[in-house]
Coordinates of C-alpha atoms in Angstrom, one line a residue:
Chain E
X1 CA -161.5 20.2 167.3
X2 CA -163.0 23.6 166.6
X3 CA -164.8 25.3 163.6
X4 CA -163.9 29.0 163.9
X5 CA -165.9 30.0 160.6
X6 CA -165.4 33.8 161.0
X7 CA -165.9 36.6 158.7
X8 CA -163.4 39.7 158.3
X9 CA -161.7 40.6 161.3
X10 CA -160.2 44.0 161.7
X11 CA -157.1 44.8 162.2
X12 CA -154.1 42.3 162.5
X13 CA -156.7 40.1 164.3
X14 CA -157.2 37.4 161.3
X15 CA -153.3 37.0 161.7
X16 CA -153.3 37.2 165.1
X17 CA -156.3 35.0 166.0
X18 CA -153.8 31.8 164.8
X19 CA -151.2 33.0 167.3
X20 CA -153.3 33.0 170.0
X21 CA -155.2 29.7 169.9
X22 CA -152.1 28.1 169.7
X23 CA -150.7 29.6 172.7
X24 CA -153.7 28.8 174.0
X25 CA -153.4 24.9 173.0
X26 CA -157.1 25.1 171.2
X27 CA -157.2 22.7 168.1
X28 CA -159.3 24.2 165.2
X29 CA -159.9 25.1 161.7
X30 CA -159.9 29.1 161.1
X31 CA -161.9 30.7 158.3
X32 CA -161.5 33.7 158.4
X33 CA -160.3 37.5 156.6
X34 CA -158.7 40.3 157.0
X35 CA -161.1 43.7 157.1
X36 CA -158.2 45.9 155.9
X37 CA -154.8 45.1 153.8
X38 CA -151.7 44.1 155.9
X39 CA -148.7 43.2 155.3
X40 CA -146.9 40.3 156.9
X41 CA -143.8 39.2 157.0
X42 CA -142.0 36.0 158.1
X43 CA -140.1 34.9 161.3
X44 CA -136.8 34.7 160.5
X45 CA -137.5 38.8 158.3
X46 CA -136.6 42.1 159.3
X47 CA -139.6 44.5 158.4
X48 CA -137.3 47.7 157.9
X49 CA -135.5 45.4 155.1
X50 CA -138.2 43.5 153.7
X51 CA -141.3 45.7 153.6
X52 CA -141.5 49.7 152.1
X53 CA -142.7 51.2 155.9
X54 CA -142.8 54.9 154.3
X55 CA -146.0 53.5 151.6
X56 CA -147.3 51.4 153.9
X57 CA -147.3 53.8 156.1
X58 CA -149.3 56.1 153.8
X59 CA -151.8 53.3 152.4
X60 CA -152.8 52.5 155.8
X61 CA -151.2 48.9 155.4
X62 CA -150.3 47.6 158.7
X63 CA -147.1 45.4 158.8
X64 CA -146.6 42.2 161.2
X65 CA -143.8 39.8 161.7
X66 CA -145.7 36.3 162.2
X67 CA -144.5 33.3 164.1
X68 CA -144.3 31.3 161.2
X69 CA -141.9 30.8 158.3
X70 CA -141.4 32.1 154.7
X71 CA -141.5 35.1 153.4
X72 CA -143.2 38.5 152.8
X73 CA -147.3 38.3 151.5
X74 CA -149.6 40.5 151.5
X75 CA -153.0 40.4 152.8
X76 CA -156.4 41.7 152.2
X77 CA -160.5 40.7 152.1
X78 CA -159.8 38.7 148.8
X79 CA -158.2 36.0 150.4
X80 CA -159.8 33.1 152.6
X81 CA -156.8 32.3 155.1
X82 CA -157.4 28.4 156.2
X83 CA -155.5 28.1 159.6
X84 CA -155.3 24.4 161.1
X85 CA -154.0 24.6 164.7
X86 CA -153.4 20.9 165.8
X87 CA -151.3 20.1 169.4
X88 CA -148.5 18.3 168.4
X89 CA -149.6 14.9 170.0
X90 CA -152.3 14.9 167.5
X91 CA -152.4 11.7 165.5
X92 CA -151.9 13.8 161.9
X93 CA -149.0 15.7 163.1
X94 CA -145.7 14.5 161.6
X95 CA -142.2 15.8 162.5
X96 CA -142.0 15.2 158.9
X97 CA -142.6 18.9 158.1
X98 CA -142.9 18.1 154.4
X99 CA -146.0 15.3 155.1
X100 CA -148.5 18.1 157.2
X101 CA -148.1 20.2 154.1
X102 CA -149.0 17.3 151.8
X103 CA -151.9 16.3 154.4
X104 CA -153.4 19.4 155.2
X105 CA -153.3 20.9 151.5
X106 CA -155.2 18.4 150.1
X107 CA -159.0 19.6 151.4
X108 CA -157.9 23.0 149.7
X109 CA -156.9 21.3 146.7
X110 CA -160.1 19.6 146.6
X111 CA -162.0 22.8 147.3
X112 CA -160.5 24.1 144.3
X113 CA -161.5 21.4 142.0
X114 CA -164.8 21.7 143.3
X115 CA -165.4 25.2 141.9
X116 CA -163.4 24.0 138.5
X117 CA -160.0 24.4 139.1
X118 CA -157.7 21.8 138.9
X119 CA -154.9 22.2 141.3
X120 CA -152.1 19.9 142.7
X121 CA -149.5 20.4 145.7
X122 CA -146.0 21.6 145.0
X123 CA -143.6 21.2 147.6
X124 CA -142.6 23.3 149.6
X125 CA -145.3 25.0 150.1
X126 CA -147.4 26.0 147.1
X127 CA -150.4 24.9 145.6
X128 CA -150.5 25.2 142.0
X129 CA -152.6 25.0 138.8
X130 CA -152.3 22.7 136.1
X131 CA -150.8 25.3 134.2
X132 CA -147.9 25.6 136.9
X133 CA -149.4 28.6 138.5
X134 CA -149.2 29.7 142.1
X135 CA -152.8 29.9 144.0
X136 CA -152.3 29.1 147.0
X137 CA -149.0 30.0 149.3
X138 CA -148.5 28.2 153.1
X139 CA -146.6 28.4 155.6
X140 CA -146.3 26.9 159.6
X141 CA -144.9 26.8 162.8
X142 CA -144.5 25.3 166.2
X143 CA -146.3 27.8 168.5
X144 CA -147.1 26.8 172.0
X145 CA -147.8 22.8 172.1
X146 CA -149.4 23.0 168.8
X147 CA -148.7 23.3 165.2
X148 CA -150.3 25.7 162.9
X149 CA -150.3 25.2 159.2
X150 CA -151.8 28.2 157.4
X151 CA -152.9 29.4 153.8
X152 CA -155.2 31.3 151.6
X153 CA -157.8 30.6 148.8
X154 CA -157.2 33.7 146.3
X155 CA -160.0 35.0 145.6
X156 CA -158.6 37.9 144.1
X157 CA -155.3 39.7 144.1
X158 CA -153.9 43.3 143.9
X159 CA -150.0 43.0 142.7
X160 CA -149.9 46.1 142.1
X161 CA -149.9 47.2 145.8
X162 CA -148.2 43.6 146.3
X163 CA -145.3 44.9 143.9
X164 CA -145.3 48.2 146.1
X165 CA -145.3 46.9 150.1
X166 CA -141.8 45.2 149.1
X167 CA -138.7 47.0 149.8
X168 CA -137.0 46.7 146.7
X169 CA -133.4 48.5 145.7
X170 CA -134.7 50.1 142.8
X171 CA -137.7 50.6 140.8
X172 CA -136.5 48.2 138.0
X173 CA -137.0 45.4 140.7
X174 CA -140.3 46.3 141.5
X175 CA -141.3 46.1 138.2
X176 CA -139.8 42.7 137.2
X177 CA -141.7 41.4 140.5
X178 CA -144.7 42.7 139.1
X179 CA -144.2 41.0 136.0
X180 CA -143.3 37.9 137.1
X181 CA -146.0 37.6 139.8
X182 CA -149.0 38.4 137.1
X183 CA -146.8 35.1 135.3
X184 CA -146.9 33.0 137.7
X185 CA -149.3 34.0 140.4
X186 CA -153.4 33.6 139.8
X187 CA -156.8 33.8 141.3
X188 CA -160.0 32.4 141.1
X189 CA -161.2 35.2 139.3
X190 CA -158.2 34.9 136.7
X191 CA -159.0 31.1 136.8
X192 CA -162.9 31.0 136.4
X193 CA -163.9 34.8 135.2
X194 CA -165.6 35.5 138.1
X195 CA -165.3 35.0 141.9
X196 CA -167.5 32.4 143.6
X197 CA -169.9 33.0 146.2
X198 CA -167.7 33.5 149.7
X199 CA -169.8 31.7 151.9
X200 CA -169.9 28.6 149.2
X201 CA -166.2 28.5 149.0
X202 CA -166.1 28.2 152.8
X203 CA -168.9 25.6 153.1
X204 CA -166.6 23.4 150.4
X205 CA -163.0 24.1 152.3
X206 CA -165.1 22.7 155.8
X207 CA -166.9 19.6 154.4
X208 CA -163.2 18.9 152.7
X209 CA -161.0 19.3 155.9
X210 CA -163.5 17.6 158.2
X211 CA -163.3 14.3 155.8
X212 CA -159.5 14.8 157.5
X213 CA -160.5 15.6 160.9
X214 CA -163.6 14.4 161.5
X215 CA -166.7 16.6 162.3
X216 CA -165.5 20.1 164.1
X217 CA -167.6 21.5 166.6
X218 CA -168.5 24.9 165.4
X219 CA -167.1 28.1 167.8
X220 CA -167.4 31.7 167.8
X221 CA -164.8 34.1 169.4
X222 CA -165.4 35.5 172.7
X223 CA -165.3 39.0 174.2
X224 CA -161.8 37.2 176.3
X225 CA -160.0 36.1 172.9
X226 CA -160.6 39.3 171.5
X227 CA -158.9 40.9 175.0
X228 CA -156.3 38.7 174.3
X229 CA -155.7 39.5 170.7
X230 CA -155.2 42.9 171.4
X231 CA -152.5 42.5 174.2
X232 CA -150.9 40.2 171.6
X233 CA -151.1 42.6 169.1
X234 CA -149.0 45.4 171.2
X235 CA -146.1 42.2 171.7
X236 CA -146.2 41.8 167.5
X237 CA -146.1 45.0 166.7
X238 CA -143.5 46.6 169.1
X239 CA -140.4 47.4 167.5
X240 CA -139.1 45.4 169.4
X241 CA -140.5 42.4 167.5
X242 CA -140.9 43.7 164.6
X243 CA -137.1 45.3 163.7
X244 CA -135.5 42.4 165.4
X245 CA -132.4 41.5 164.1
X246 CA -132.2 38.5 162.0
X247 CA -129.7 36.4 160.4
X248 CA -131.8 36.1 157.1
X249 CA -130.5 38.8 154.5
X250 CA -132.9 39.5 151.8
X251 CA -131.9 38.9 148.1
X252 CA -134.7 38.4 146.3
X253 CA -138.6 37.4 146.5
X254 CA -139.9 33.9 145.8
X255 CA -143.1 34.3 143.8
X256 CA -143.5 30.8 143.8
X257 CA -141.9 27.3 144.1
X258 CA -138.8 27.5 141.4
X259 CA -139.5 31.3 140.2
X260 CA -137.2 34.2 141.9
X261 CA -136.2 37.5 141.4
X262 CA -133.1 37.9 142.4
X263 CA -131.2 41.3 143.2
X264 CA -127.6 41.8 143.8
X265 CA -125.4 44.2 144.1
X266 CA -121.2 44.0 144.1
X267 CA -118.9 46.9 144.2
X268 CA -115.4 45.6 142.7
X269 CA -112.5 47.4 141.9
X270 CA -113.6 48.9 138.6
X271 CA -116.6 50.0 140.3
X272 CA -120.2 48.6 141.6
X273 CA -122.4 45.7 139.5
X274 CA -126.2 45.7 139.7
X275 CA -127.7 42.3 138.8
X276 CA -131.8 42.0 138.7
X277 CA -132.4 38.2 137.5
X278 CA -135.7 36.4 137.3
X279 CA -134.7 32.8 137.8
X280 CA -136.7 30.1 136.9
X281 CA -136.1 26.2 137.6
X282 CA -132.7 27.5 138.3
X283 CA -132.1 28.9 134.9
X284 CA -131.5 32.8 134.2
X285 CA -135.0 33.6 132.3
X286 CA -134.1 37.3 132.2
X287 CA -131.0 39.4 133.6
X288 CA -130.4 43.2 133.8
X289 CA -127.1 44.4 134.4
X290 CA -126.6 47.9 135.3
X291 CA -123.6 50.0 137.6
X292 CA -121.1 52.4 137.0
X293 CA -118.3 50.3 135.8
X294 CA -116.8 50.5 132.4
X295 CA -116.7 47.9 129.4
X296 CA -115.2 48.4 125.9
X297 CA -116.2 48.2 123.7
X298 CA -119.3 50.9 125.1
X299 CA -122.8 49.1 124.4
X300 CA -121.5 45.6 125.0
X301 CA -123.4 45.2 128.2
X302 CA -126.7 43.6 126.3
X303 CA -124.4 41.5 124.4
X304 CA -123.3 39.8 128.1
X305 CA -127.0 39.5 129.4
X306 CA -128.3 37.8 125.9
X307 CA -124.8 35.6 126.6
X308 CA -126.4 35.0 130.2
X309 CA -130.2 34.8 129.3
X310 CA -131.8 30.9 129.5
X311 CA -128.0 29.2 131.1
X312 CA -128.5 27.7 134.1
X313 CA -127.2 29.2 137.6
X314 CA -124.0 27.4 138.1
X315 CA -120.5 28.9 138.8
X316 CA -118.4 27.0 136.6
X317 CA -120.9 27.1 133.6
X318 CA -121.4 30.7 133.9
X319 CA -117.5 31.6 134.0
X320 CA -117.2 29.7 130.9
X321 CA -120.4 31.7 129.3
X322 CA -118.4 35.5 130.5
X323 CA -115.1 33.7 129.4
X324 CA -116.9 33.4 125.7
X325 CA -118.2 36.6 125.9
X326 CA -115.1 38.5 126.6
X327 CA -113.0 36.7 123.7
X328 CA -115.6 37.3 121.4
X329 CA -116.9 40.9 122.0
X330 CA -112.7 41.3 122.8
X331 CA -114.1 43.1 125.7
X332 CA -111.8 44.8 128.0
X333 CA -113.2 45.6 131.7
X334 CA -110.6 47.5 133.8
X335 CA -110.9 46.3 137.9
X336 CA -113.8 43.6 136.7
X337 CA -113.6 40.4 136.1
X338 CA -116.2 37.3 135.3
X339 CA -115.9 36.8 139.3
X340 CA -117.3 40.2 140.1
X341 CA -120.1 39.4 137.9
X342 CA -121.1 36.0 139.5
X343 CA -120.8 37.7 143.0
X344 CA -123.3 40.4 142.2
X345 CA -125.5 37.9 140.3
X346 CA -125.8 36.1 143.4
X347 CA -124.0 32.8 141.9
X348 CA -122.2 30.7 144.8
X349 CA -121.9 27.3 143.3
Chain A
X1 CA -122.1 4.6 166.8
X2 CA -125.8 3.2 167.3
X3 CA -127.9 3.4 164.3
X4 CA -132.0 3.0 164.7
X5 CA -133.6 2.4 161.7
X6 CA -131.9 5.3 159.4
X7 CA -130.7 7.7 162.3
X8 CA -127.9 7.9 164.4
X9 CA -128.2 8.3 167.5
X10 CA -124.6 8.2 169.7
X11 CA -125.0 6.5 172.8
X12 CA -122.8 8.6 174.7
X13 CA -125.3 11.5 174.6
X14 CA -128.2 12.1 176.5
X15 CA -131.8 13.2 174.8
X16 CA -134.0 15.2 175.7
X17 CA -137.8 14.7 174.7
X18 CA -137.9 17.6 171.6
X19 CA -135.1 15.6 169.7
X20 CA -132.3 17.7 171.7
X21 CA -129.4 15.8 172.3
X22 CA -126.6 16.9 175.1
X23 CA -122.8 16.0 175.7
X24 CA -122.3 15.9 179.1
X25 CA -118.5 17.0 180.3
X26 CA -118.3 17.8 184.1
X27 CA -120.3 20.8 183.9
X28 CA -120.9 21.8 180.5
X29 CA -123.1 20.9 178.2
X30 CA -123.1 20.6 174.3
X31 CA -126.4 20.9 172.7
X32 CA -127.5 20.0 169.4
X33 CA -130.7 18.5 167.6
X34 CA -130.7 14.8 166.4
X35 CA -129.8 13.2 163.9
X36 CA -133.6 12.2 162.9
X37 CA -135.3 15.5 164.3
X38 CA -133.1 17.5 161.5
X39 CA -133.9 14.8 159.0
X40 CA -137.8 14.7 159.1
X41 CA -137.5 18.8 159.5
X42 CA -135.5 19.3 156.1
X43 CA -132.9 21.5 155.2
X44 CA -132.2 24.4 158.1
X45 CA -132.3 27.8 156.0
X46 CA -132.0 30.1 159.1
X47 CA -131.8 29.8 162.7
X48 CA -132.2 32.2 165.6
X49 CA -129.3 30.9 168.6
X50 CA -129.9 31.8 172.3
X51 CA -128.2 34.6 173.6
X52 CA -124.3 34.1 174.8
X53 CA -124.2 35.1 178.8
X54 CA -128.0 34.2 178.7
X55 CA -129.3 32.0 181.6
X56 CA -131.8 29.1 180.5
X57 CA -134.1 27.1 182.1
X58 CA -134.8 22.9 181.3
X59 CA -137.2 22.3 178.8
X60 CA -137.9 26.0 178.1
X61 CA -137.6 27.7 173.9
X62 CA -134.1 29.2 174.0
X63 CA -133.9 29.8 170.0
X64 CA -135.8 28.8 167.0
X65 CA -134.9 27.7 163.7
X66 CA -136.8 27.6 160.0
X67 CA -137.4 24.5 157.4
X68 CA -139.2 24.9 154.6
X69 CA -141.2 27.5 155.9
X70 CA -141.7 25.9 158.9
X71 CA -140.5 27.9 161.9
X72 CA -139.6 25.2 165.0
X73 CA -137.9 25.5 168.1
X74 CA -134.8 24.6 169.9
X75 CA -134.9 23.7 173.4
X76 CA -132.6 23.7 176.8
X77 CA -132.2 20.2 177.9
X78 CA -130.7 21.3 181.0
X79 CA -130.8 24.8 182.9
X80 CA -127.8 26.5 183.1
X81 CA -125.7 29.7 181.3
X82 CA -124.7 29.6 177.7
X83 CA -121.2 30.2 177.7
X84 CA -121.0 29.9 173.6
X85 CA -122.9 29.7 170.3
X86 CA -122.0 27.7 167.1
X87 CA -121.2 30.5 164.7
X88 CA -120.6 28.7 162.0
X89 CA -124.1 26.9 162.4
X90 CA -125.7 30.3 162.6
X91 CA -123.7 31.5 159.5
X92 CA -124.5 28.1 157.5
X93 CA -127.7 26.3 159.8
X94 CA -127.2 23.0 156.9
X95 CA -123.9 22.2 159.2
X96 CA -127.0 20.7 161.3
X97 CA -128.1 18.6 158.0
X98 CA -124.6 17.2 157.3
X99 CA -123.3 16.7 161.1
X100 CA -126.1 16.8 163.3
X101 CA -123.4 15.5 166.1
X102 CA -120.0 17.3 164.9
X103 CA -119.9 20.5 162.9
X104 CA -123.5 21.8 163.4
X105 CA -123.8 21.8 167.5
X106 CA -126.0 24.9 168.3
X107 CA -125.1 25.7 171.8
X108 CA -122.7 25.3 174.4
X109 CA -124.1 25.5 177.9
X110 CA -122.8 25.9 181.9
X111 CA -125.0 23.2 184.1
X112 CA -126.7 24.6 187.5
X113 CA -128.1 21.4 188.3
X114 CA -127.0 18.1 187.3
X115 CA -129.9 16.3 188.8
X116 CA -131.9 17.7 186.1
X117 CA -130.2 15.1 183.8
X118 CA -131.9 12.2 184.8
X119 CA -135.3 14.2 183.0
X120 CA -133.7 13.2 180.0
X121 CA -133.2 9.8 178.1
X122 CA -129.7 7.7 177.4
X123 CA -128.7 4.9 176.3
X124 CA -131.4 1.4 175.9
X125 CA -134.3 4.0 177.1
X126 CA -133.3 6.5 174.3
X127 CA -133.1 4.0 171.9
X128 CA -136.4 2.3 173.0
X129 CA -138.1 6.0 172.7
X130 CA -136.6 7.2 169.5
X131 CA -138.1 3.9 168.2
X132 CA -142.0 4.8 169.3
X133 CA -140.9 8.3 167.8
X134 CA -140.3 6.7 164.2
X135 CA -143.2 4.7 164.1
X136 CA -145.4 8.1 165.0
X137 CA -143.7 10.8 162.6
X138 CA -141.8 8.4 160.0
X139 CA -144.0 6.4 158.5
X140 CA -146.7 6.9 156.6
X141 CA -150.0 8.1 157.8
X142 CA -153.6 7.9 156.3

């Protein structure tokens, strides 16, 4: 197995590099960053739902749909991405989708309590601090014979311009995203004051994953990949790719395992319902209800999200909380009713 | 019904080698994933079908589908036309998780070539395979 230890790529190529080893059927590790901010966003996503094209556009933020699962991130030189492409005969491949997480986040895990940060892995997919906070995000795929597993050590992270490369319904949403990612999202530099020397993180993350692998033969990318990168590049971003339709229909952003933002919107008869929720262990932690419906008595809206704020997200529990509120605010809501609520707050169940 | 370990695995159907599984009648073909494939990949949040009218070819990626943020495939077990699509899979993929066999078929297909069936597995040799396939992915590794 390989030791790509790279440096910043430019481009999409530190995205793209994955892609192509695994077509190619090339086992490695990849260390390796991105020169320039992207954006990327997962399989089963459309980019002209998911990402703001028009700012991305004008911050020179490339966007790429990868061949691998979740949801929208973005990317820049503050991140260490850790890519593990493995053919799927490999002995520590597991159908199990949940056990390669497990497996291969534990080197990172250890890397980060190396350098004094106590982590732990959350399924599905996150790796988290003590303290319940997101560091670490993955994601993988079956691509070609082989199975990639990838993530990133956050060194640093901007959520502002995070916050902005979303598409978001309204400005409102962007903000509570913003919020909730600088509650639940941190970085070495948040973690430890400073950020460690690059090359030392990377010399930590090797000597962890080759206790799992064994020794990796060290490899540098040749003047053919690159060829091939950037032939792969034109298939990943043609619009083709990129805008294809998907059955996935956005409603919200995970910021990490058990936080959401939620947005919703429902036009019943007495007019349209805006719900923006942030949803935590599947309670309501805050809700904003806006639209151009009417209540009486005027005002009471507040009343209704205080009502909602901290209940858990089920159906029947939820009715009863509206229920309460209308016989005790003797709130009248011509053409809406606790149901038109629920359906814009996303509540199936 | 047979059962191998904790997955069922009808012996009626045929299996192809990525955890496919096919109903053969005449010349169509019902296609599906198994019982343990879905199992060990978790609950099926979205899934891409092949395209209706399209034609396929044995063994080849005709749609994909997305676990836990793990995007995997779905396969032809045969080569042939696909005369339908489960749109009530594609609307709600966890009918694969709760009736891997019934309810949550992907794919319906037209057969060119039956000959190709005997690249898959049935019956004892099926069960004998899914068996090496628990040992490698199910249980716990080191």
């Amino acid at each position: 197995m390989y030791l790509f230890n790279l440096d910043q790529l430019p481009g999409q190529q530190s995205m793209l590099f994955f892609h192509l080893l695994a077509r190619m059927g090339i086992e490695a590790l990849v260390l390796v960053s991105p020169k320039i901010p992207l954006a990327s966003i997962g399989y089963f996503q459309n980019a002209e739902e998911e990402a703001d094209l028009q700012f991305c556009k004008k911050a020179n933020i490339p966007v790429m749909r990868r061949e691998v699962g979740g949801g929208s991130t973005y990317l820049d030189e503050n991140q260490i991405f850790h890519q593990v492409i493995i053919r799927r005969d490999h002995p520590l491949f597991s159908r199990k989708i949940s056990e390669n997480y497990e497996r291969f986040s534990l080197p990172v895990v250890e890397t980060y309590r190396e350098f004094g940060i106590e982590t732990s892995f959350r399924p599905v997919n996150d790796i988290l601090t003590k303290e319940g906070k997101k560091i670490t995000g993955e994601g993988s795929g079956d691509i070609g014979d082989c199975f990639v597993w990838v993530g990133g050590i956050l060194l640093d992270f901007d959520y502002q311009v995070m916050s902005r490369v979303l598409k978001v319904p309204e400005e409102k949403f962007r903000d509570k995203i913003y919020k909730s990612m600088q509650e639940n999202l941190t970085t070495m530099k948040k973690e430890l004051g400073e950020i460690p020397p690059r090359e030392e993180i990377k010399s930590v993350l090797i000597e962890k994953f080759e206790k799992l692998f064994g020794k990796l033969e060290p490899a540098n990318l040749t003047p053919p990949m690159i060829k091939e990168m950037e032939k792969l590049e034109k298939e990943f971003t043609s619009p083709a790719f990129l805008f294809k339709k998907t059955p996935r229909i956005p409603k919200g952003v995970k910021i990490r395992e058990g936080v959401e933002i939620i947005y919703g919107i429902h036009k019943a008869k007495g007019g349209l319902i805006r719900a923006i929720q942030e949803v935590k262990k599947e309670r309501i932690k805050e809700i904003s209800l806006s639209g151009d419906f009417t209540l009486y008595p005027k005002d009471c809206l507040e009343e209704l999200e205080g009502k909602l704020k901290g209940e858990i997200r089920k159906k029947s529990w939820l009715n009863s909380k509206i229920d309460e509120f209308y016989d005790q605010e003797k709130v009248q809501s011509p053409g809406i009713n606790s149901e038109d609520f629920l359906k814009a707050m996303k509540v199936e169940e | 019904m047979t059962k191998v370990e904790d997955y069922d695995m009808p012996e009626e159907l045929y299996y192809h080698q990525e955890h496919m599984w096919a109903k053969v009648e005449g010349d169509k073909v019902k296609v599906g994933l198994s019982d343990f494939s879905q199992k060990l990949a978790g609950e099926i949040s979205y899934i891409e079908m092949p395209e209706e009218g399209g034609q396929v070819n044995q063994d080849k990626v005709v749609g994909r589908y997305e676990t836990g943020k793990w995007l995997g495939k779905i396969y032809a077990p045969v080569s042939g036309e696909v005369i339908s699509i489960n749109e009530d899979a594609e609307d709600d993929p966890t009918l694969i998780n709760k009736d891997p066999y019934g309810e949550g078929w992907i794919f319906e297909m037209k057969m060119s070539d039956s000959a190709e069936l005997a690249n898959l597995m049935k019956g004892e040799k099926a069960v004998e395979w899914l068996k090496g396939e628990i040992a490698k992915h199910a249980k716990e590794k080191k």
